[in-house]
CSV table of C-alpha atoms (C1' of nucleotides) in Angstrom, one decimal:
chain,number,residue,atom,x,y,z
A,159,UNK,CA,199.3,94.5,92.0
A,160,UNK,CA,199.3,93.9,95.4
A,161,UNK,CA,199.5,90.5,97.0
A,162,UNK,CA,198.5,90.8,100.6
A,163,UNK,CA,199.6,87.0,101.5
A,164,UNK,CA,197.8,87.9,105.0
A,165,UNK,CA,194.3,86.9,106.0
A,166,UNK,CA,192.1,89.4,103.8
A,167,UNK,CA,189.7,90.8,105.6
A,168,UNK,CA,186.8,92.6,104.8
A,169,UNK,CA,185.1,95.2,107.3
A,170,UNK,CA,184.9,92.8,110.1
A,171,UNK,CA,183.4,94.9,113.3
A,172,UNK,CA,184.3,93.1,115.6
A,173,UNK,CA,188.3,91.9,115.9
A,174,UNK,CA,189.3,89.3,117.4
A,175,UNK,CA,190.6,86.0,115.3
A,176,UNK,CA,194.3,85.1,115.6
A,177,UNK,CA,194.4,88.4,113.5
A,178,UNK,CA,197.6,91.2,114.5
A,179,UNK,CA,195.1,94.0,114.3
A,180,UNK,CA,194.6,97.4,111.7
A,181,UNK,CA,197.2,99.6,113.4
A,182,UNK,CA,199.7,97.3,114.5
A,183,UNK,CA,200.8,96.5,110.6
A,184,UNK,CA,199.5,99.8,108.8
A,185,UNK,CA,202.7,101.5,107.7
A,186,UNK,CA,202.0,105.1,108.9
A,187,UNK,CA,201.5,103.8,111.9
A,188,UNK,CA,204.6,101.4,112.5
A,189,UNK,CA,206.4,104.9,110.9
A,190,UNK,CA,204.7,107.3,113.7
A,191,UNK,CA,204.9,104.6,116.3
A,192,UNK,CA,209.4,104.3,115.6
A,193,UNK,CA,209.6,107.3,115.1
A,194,UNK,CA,208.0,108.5,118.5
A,195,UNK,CA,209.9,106.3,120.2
A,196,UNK,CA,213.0,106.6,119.0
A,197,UNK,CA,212.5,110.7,119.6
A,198,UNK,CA,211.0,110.3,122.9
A,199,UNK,CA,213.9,108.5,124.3
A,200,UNK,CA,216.5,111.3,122.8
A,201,UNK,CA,214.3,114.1,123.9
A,202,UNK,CA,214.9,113.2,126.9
A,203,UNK,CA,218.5,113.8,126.7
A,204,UNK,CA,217.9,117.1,125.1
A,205,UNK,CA,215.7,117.8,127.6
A,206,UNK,CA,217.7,117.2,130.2
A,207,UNK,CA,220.2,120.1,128.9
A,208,UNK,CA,217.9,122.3,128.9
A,209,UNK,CA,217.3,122.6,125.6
A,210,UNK,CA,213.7,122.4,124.2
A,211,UNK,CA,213.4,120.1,121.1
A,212,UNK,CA,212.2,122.2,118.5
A,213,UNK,CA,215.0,124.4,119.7
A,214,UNK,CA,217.3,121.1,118.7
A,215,UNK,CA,216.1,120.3,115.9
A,216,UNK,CA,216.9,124.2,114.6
A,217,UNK,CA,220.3,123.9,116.0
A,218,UNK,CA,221.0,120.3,113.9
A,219,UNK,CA,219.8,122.3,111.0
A,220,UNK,CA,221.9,125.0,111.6
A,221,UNK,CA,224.6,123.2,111.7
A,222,UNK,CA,224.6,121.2,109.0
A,223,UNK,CA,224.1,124.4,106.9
A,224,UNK,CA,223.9,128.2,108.3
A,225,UNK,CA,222.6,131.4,106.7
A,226,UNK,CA,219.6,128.9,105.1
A,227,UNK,CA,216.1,131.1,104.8
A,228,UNK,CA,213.1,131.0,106.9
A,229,UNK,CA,211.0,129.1,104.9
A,230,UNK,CA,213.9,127.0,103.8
A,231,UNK,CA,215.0,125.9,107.3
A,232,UNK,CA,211.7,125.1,108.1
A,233,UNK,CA,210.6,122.7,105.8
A,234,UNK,CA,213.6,121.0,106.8
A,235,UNK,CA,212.7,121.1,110.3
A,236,UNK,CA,209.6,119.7,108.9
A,237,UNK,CA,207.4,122.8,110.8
A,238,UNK,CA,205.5,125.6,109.4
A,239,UNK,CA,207.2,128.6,108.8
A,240,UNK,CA,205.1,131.1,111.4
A,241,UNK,CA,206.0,128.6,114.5
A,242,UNK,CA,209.7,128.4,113.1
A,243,UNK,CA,209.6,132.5,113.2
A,244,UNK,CA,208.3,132.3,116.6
A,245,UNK,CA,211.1,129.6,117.8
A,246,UNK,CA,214.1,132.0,115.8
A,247,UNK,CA,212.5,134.7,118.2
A,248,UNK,CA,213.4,132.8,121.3
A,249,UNK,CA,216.7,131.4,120.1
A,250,UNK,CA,217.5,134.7,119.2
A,251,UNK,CA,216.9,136.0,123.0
A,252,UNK,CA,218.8,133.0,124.6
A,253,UNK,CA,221.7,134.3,122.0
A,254,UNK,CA,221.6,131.0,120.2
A,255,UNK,CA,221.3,132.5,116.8
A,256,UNK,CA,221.1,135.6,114.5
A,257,UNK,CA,219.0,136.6,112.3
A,258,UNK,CA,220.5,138.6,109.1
A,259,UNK,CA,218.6,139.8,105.9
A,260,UNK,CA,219.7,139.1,102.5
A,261,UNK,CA,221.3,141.6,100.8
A,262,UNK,CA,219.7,140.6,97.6
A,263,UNK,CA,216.5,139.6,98.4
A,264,UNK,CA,215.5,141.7,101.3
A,265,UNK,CA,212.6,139.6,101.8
A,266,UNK,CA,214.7,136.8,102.8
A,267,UNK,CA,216.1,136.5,106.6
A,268,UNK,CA,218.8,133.8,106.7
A,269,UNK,CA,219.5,132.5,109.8
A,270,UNK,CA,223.1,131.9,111.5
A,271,UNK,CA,224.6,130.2,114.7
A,272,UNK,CA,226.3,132.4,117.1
A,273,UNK,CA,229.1,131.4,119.1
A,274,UNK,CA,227.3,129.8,122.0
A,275,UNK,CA,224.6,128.1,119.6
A,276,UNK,CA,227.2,126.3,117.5
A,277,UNK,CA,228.7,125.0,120.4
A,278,UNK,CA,225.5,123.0,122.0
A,279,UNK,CA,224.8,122.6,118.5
A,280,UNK,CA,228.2,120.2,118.5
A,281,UNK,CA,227.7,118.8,121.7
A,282,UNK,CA,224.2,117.9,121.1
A,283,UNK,CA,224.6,116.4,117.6
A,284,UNK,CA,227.7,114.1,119.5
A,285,UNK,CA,224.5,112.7,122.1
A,286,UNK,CA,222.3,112.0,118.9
A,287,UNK,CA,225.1,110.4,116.9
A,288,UNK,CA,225.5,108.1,120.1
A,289,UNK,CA,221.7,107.4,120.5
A,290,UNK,CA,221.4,106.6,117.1
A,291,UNK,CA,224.8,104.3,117.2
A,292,UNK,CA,223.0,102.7,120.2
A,293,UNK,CA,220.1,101.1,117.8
A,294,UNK,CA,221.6,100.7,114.3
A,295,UNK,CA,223.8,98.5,116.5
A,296,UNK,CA,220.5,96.6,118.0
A,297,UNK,CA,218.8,96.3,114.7
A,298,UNK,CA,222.3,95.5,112.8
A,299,UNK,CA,224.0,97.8,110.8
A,300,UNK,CA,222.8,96.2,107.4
A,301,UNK,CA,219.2,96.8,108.3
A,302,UNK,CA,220.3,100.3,109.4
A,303,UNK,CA,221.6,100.8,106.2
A,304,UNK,CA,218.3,99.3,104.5
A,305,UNK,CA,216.3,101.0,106.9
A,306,UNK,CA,217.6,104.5,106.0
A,307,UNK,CA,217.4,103.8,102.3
A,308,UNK,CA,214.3,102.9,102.2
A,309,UNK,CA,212.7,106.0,104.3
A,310,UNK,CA,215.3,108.3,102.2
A,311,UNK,CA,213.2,107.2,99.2
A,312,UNK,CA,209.8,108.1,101.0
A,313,UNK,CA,211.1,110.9,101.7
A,314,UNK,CA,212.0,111.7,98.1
A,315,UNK,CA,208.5,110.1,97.0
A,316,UNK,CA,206.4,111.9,99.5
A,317,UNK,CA,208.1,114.5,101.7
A,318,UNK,CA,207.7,118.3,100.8
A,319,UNK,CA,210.0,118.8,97.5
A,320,UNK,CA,207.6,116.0,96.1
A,321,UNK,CA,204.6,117.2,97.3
A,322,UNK,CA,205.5,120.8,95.9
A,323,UNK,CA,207.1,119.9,92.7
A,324,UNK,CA,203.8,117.7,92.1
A,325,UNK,CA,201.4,120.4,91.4
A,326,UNK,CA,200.0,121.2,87.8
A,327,UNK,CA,202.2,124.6,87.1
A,328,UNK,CA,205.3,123.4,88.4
A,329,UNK,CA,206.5,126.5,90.6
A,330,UNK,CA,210.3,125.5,89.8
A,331,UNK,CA,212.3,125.8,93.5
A,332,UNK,CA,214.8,128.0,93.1
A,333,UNK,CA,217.2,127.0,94.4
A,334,UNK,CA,219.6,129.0,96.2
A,335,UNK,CA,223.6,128.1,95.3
B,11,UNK,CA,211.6,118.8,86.4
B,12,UNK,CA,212.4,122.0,85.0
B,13,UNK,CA,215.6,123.8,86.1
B,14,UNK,CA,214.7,127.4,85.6
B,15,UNK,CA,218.4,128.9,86.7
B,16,UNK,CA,218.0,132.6,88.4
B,17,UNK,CA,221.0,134.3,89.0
B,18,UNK,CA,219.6,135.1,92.3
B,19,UNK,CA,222.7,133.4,93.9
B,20,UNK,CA,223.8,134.6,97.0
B,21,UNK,CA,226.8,133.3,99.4
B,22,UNK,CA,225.9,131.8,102.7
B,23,UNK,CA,228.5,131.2,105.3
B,24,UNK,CA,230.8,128.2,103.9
B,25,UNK,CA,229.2,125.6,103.9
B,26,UNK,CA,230.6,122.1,104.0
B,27,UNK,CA,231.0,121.3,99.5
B,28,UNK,CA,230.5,117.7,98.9
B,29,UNK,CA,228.7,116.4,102.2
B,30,UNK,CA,225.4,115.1,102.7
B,31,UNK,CA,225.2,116.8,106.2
B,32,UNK,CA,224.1,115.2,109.2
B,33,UNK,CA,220.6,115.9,109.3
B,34,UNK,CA,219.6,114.0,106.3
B,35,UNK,CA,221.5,111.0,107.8
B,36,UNK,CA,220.6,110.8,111.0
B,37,UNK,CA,218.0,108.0,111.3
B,38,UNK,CA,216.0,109.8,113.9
B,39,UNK,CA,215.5,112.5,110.9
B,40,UNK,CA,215.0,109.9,108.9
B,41,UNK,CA,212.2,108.7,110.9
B,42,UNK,CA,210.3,111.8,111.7
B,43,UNK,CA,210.3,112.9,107.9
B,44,UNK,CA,209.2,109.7,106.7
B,45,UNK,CA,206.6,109.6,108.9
B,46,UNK,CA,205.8,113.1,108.7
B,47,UNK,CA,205.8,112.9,104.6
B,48,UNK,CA,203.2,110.0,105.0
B,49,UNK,CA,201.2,111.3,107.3
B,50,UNK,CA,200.6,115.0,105.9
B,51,UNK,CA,199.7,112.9,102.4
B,52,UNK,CA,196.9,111.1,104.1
B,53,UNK,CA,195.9,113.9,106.7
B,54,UNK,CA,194.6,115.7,103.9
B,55,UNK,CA,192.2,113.2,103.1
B,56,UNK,CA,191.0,112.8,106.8
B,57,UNK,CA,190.5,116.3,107.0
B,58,UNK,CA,188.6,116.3,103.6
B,59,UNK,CA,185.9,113.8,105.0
B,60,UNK,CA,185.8,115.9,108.1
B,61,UNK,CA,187.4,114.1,110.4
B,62,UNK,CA,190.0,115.7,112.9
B,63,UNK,CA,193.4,113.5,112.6
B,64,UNK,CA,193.5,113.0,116.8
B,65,UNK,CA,189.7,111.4,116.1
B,66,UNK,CA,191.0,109.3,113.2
B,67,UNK,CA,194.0,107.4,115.6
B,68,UNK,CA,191.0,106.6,118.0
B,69,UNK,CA,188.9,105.3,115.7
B,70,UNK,CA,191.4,103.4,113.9
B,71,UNK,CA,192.4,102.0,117.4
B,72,UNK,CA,189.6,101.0,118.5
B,73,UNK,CA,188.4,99.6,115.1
B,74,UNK,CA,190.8,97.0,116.0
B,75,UNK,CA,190.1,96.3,119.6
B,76,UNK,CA,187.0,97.9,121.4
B,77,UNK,CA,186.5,98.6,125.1
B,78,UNK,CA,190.2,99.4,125.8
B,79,UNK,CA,190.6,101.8,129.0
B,80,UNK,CA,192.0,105.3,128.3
B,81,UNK,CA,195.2,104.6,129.6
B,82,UNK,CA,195.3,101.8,127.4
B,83,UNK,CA,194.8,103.5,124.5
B,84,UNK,CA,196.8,106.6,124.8
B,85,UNK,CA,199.9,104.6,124.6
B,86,UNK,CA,198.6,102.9,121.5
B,87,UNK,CA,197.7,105.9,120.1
B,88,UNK,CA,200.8,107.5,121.1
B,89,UNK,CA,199.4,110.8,122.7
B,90,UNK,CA,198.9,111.7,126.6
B,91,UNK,CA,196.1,110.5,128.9
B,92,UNK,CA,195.0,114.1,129.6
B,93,UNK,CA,195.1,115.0,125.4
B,94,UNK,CA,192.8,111.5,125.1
B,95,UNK,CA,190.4,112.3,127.6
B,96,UNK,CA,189.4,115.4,125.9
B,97,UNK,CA,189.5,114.1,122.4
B,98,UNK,CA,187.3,111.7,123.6
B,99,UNK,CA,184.8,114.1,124.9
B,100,UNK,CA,184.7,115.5,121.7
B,101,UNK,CA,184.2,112.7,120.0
B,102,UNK,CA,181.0,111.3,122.7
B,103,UNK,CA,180.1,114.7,121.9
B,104,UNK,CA,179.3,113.6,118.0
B,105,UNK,CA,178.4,110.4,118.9
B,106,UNK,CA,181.4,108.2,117.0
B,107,UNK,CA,182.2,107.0,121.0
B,108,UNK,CA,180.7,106.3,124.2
B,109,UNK,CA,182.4,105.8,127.8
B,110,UNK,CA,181.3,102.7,130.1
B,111,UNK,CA,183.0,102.5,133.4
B,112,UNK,CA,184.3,99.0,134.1
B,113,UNK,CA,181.9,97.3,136.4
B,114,UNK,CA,185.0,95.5,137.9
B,115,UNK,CA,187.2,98.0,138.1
B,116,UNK,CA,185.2,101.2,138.0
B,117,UNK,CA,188.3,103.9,138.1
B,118,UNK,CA,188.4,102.2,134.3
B,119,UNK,CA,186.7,103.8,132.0
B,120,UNK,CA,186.1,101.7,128.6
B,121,UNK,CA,185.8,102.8,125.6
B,122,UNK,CA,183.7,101.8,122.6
B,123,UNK,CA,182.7,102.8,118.9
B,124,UNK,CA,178.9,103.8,118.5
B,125,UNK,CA,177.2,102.6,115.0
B,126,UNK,CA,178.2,105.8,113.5
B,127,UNK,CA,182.0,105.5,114.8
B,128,UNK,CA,182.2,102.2,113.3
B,129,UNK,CA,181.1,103.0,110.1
B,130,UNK,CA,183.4,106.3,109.9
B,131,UNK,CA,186.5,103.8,110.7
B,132,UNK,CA,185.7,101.3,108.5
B,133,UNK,CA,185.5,103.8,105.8
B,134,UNK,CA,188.9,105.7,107.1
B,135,UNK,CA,190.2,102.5,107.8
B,136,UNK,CA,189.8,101.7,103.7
B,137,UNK,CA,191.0,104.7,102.8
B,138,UNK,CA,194.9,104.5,104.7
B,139,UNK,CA,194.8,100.8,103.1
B,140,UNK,CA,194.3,102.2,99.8
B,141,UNK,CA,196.9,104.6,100.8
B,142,UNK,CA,199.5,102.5,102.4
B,143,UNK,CA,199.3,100.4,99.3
B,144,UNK,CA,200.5,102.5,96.8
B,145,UNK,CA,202.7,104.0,99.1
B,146,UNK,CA,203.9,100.0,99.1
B,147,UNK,CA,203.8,99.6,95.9
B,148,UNK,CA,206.2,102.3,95.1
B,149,UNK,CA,208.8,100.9,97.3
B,150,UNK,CA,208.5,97.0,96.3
B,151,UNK,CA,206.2,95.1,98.7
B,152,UNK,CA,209.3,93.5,99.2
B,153,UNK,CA,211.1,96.1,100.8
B,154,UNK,CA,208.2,97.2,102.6
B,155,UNK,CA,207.8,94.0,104.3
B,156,UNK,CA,211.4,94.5,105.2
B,157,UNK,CA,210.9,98.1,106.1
B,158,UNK,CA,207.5,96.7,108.7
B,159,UNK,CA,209.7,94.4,110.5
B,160,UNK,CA,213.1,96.6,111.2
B,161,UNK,CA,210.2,99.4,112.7
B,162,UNK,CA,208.1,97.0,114.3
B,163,UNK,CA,212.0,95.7,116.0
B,164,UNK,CA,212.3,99.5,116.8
B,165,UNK,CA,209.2,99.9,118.5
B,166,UNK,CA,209.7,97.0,120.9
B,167,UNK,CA,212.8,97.9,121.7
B,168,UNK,CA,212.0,101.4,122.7
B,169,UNK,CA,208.4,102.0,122.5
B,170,UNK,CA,206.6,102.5,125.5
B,171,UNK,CA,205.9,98.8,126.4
B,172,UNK,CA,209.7,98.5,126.6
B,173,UNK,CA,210.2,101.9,128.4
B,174,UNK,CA,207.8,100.8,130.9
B,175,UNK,CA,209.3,97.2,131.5
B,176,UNK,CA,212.6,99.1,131.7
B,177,UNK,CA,212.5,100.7,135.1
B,178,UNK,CA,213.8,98.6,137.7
B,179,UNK,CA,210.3,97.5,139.3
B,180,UNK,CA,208.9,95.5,136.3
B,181,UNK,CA,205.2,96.8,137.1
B,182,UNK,CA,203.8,93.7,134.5
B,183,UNK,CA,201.1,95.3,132.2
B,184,UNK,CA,198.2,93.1,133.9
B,185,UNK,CA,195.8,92.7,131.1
B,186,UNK,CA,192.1,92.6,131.1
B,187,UNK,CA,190.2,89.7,129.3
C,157,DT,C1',189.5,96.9,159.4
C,158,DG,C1',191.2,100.9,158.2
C,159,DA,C1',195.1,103.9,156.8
C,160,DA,C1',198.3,104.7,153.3
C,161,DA,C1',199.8,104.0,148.8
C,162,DG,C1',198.9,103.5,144.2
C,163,DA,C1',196.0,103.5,139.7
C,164,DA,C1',192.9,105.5,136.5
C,165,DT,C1',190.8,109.4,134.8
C,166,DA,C1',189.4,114.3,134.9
C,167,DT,C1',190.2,119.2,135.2
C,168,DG,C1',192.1,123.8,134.6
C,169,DA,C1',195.7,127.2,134.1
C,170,DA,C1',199.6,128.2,131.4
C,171,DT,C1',202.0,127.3,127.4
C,172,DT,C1',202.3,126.3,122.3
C,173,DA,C1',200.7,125.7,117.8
C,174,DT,C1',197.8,126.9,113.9
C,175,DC,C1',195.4,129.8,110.6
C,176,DA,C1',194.4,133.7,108.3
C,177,DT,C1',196.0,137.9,107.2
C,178,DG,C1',199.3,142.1,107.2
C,179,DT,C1',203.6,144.2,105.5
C,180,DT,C1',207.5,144.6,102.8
C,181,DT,C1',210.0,143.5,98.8
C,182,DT,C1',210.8,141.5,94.3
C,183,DC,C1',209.2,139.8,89.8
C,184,DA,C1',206.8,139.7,85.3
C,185,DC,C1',205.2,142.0,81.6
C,186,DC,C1',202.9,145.3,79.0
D,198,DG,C1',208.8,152.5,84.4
D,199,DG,C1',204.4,151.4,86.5
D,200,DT,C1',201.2,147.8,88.2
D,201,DG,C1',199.4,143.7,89.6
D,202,DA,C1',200.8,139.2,91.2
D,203,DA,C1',203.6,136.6,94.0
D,204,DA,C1',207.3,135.6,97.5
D,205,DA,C1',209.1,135.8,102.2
D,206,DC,C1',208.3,136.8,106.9
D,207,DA,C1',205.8,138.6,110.9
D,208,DT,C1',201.8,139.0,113.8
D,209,DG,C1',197.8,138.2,116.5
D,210,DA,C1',193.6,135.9,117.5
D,211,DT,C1',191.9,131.3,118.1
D,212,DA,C1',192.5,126.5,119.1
D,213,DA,C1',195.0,122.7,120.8
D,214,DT,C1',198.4,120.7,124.1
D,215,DT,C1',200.9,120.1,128.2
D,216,DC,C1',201.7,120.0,133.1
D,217,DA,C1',200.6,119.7,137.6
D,218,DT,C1',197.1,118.4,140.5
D,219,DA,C1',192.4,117.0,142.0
D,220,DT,C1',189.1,113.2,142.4
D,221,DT,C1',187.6,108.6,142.7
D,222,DC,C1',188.3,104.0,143.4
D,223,DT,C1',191.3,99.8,144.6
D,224,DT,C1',194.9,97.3,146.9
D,225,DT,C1',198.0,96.3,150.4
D,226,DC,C1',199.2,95.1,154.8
D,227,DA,C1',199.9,96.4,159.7
DNA sequence: TGAAAGAATATGAATTATCATGTTTTCACC
DNA sequence: GGTGAAAACATGATAATTCATATTCTTTCA
């Protein structure tokens, strides 16, 4: 069971005691709250190069792993497939990727890097990598390490494998390779 | 877990054989899934009392302290002064808040619950505890009690108190009583 | 004391995101 | 082998968000 060793509180209307408040110790919140501001200081950066973020985050996905599928590529981006369509569009234009329809499965449009989009997609992922050396070092690289294993396993608890695989007539995800 | 094996196979570009990739190591990733994992889980239950998710962060926030100004309570809630002003308009609109201009001070504008917003929180509020907690549970209250503390670190390091305290001209938050 | 600078909030046009649905292609199965 | 169901993307109308700026009030200090 859970032990909350803090001050239980019932619906109190009114806060004020020598109490840290609701938000300020919920988990989703302290989650949202890093999270934002950990981004908002890199998006700067990205911003800066004139690159929009969702645009980024396409190119980091890219890169880790071309020719993924629409759908694919956006639940890793962690956005819903019609905006991720719509951002393919304009990465298309700016000649940042390519789209390219599987031979197989001509339903499936797999999505590559050009030239020019692998290249920011390198220079780009170098800035993160030195952002994100910036505070592992502030918070110690043990946490770090902690840190990351524990939100790799909410990710595996929660994010949208679990959430798929969870349901009644397991839909089996093919996967590709 | 079944592993229902279709031949559909087909050959992206190479990708890179035995590595985990950067994306799914990249604590800024890291962050934004886990948060986003969470949050989509308990979203759904917002949405299912009827409750818009932008309403639920103000009542949650003001559940713990009321009467804070907009600007205030934009940064707590982690969204823009303009995007605040209107959510709160909607929500004066169904009677969960009301505006009070501060008598000393009267470019302030305060903000508080009304019976009915107090009641919705409460109830919300219970909810995203029952929530958090098995999310807790999951991951050993002992690691989450870790897992608090490294984000809460995060968040004062770069959240927006710190960003503001940055610049050179320490502009000193001057709190209201 | 009054003019300029700065704060706090509001507003509206322009941009983005979401939702439901359309189209094309494949799958399952009789 | 033909048919209905389902998958993968695209599209377009609607709704939400952002960005720049207007408005109102306060503070500073010459």
């Amino acid at each position: 069971m859970t032990v909350t060793k803090r001050a239980s509180d019932l619906v109190a209307v009114p806060a004020k005691p020598a109490e840290q408040g609701f938000v300020r110790t919920y988990l989703h919140y302290l989650l949202a709250a890093a999270s934002d501001a950990v981004l908002t200081e890199f998006h700067a950066l990205v911003r800066a190069r004139g690159v929009r973020v969702p645009e980024w985050r396409i190119l980091a996905c890219l890169a880790d792993e071309e020719g993924q599928m629409v759908t694919q590529l956006a639940a890793l981006a962690l956005m819903e497939q019609s905006r991720l369509t719509k951002i393919i569009d304009q990465m298309a234009e700016k000649d940042l990727v390519t789209r390219r329809s599987d031979q197989r499965d001509r339903r499936r449009v797999r999505v590559y890097l050009t030239k020019k989009g692998r290249k920011l997609a390198a220079e780009l992922i170098a800035e993160a990598r030195a952002h994100e050396a910036g505070i592992i070092e502030q918070i110690s690289p043990d946490q770090a390490e902690i840190l990351k294993g524990v939100l790799a396993r909410i990710i595996d608890l929660h994010g949208p494998e679990a959430r798929a695989g969870d349901r009644p007539s397991a839909p089996t995800i093919d996967e590709e390779r």
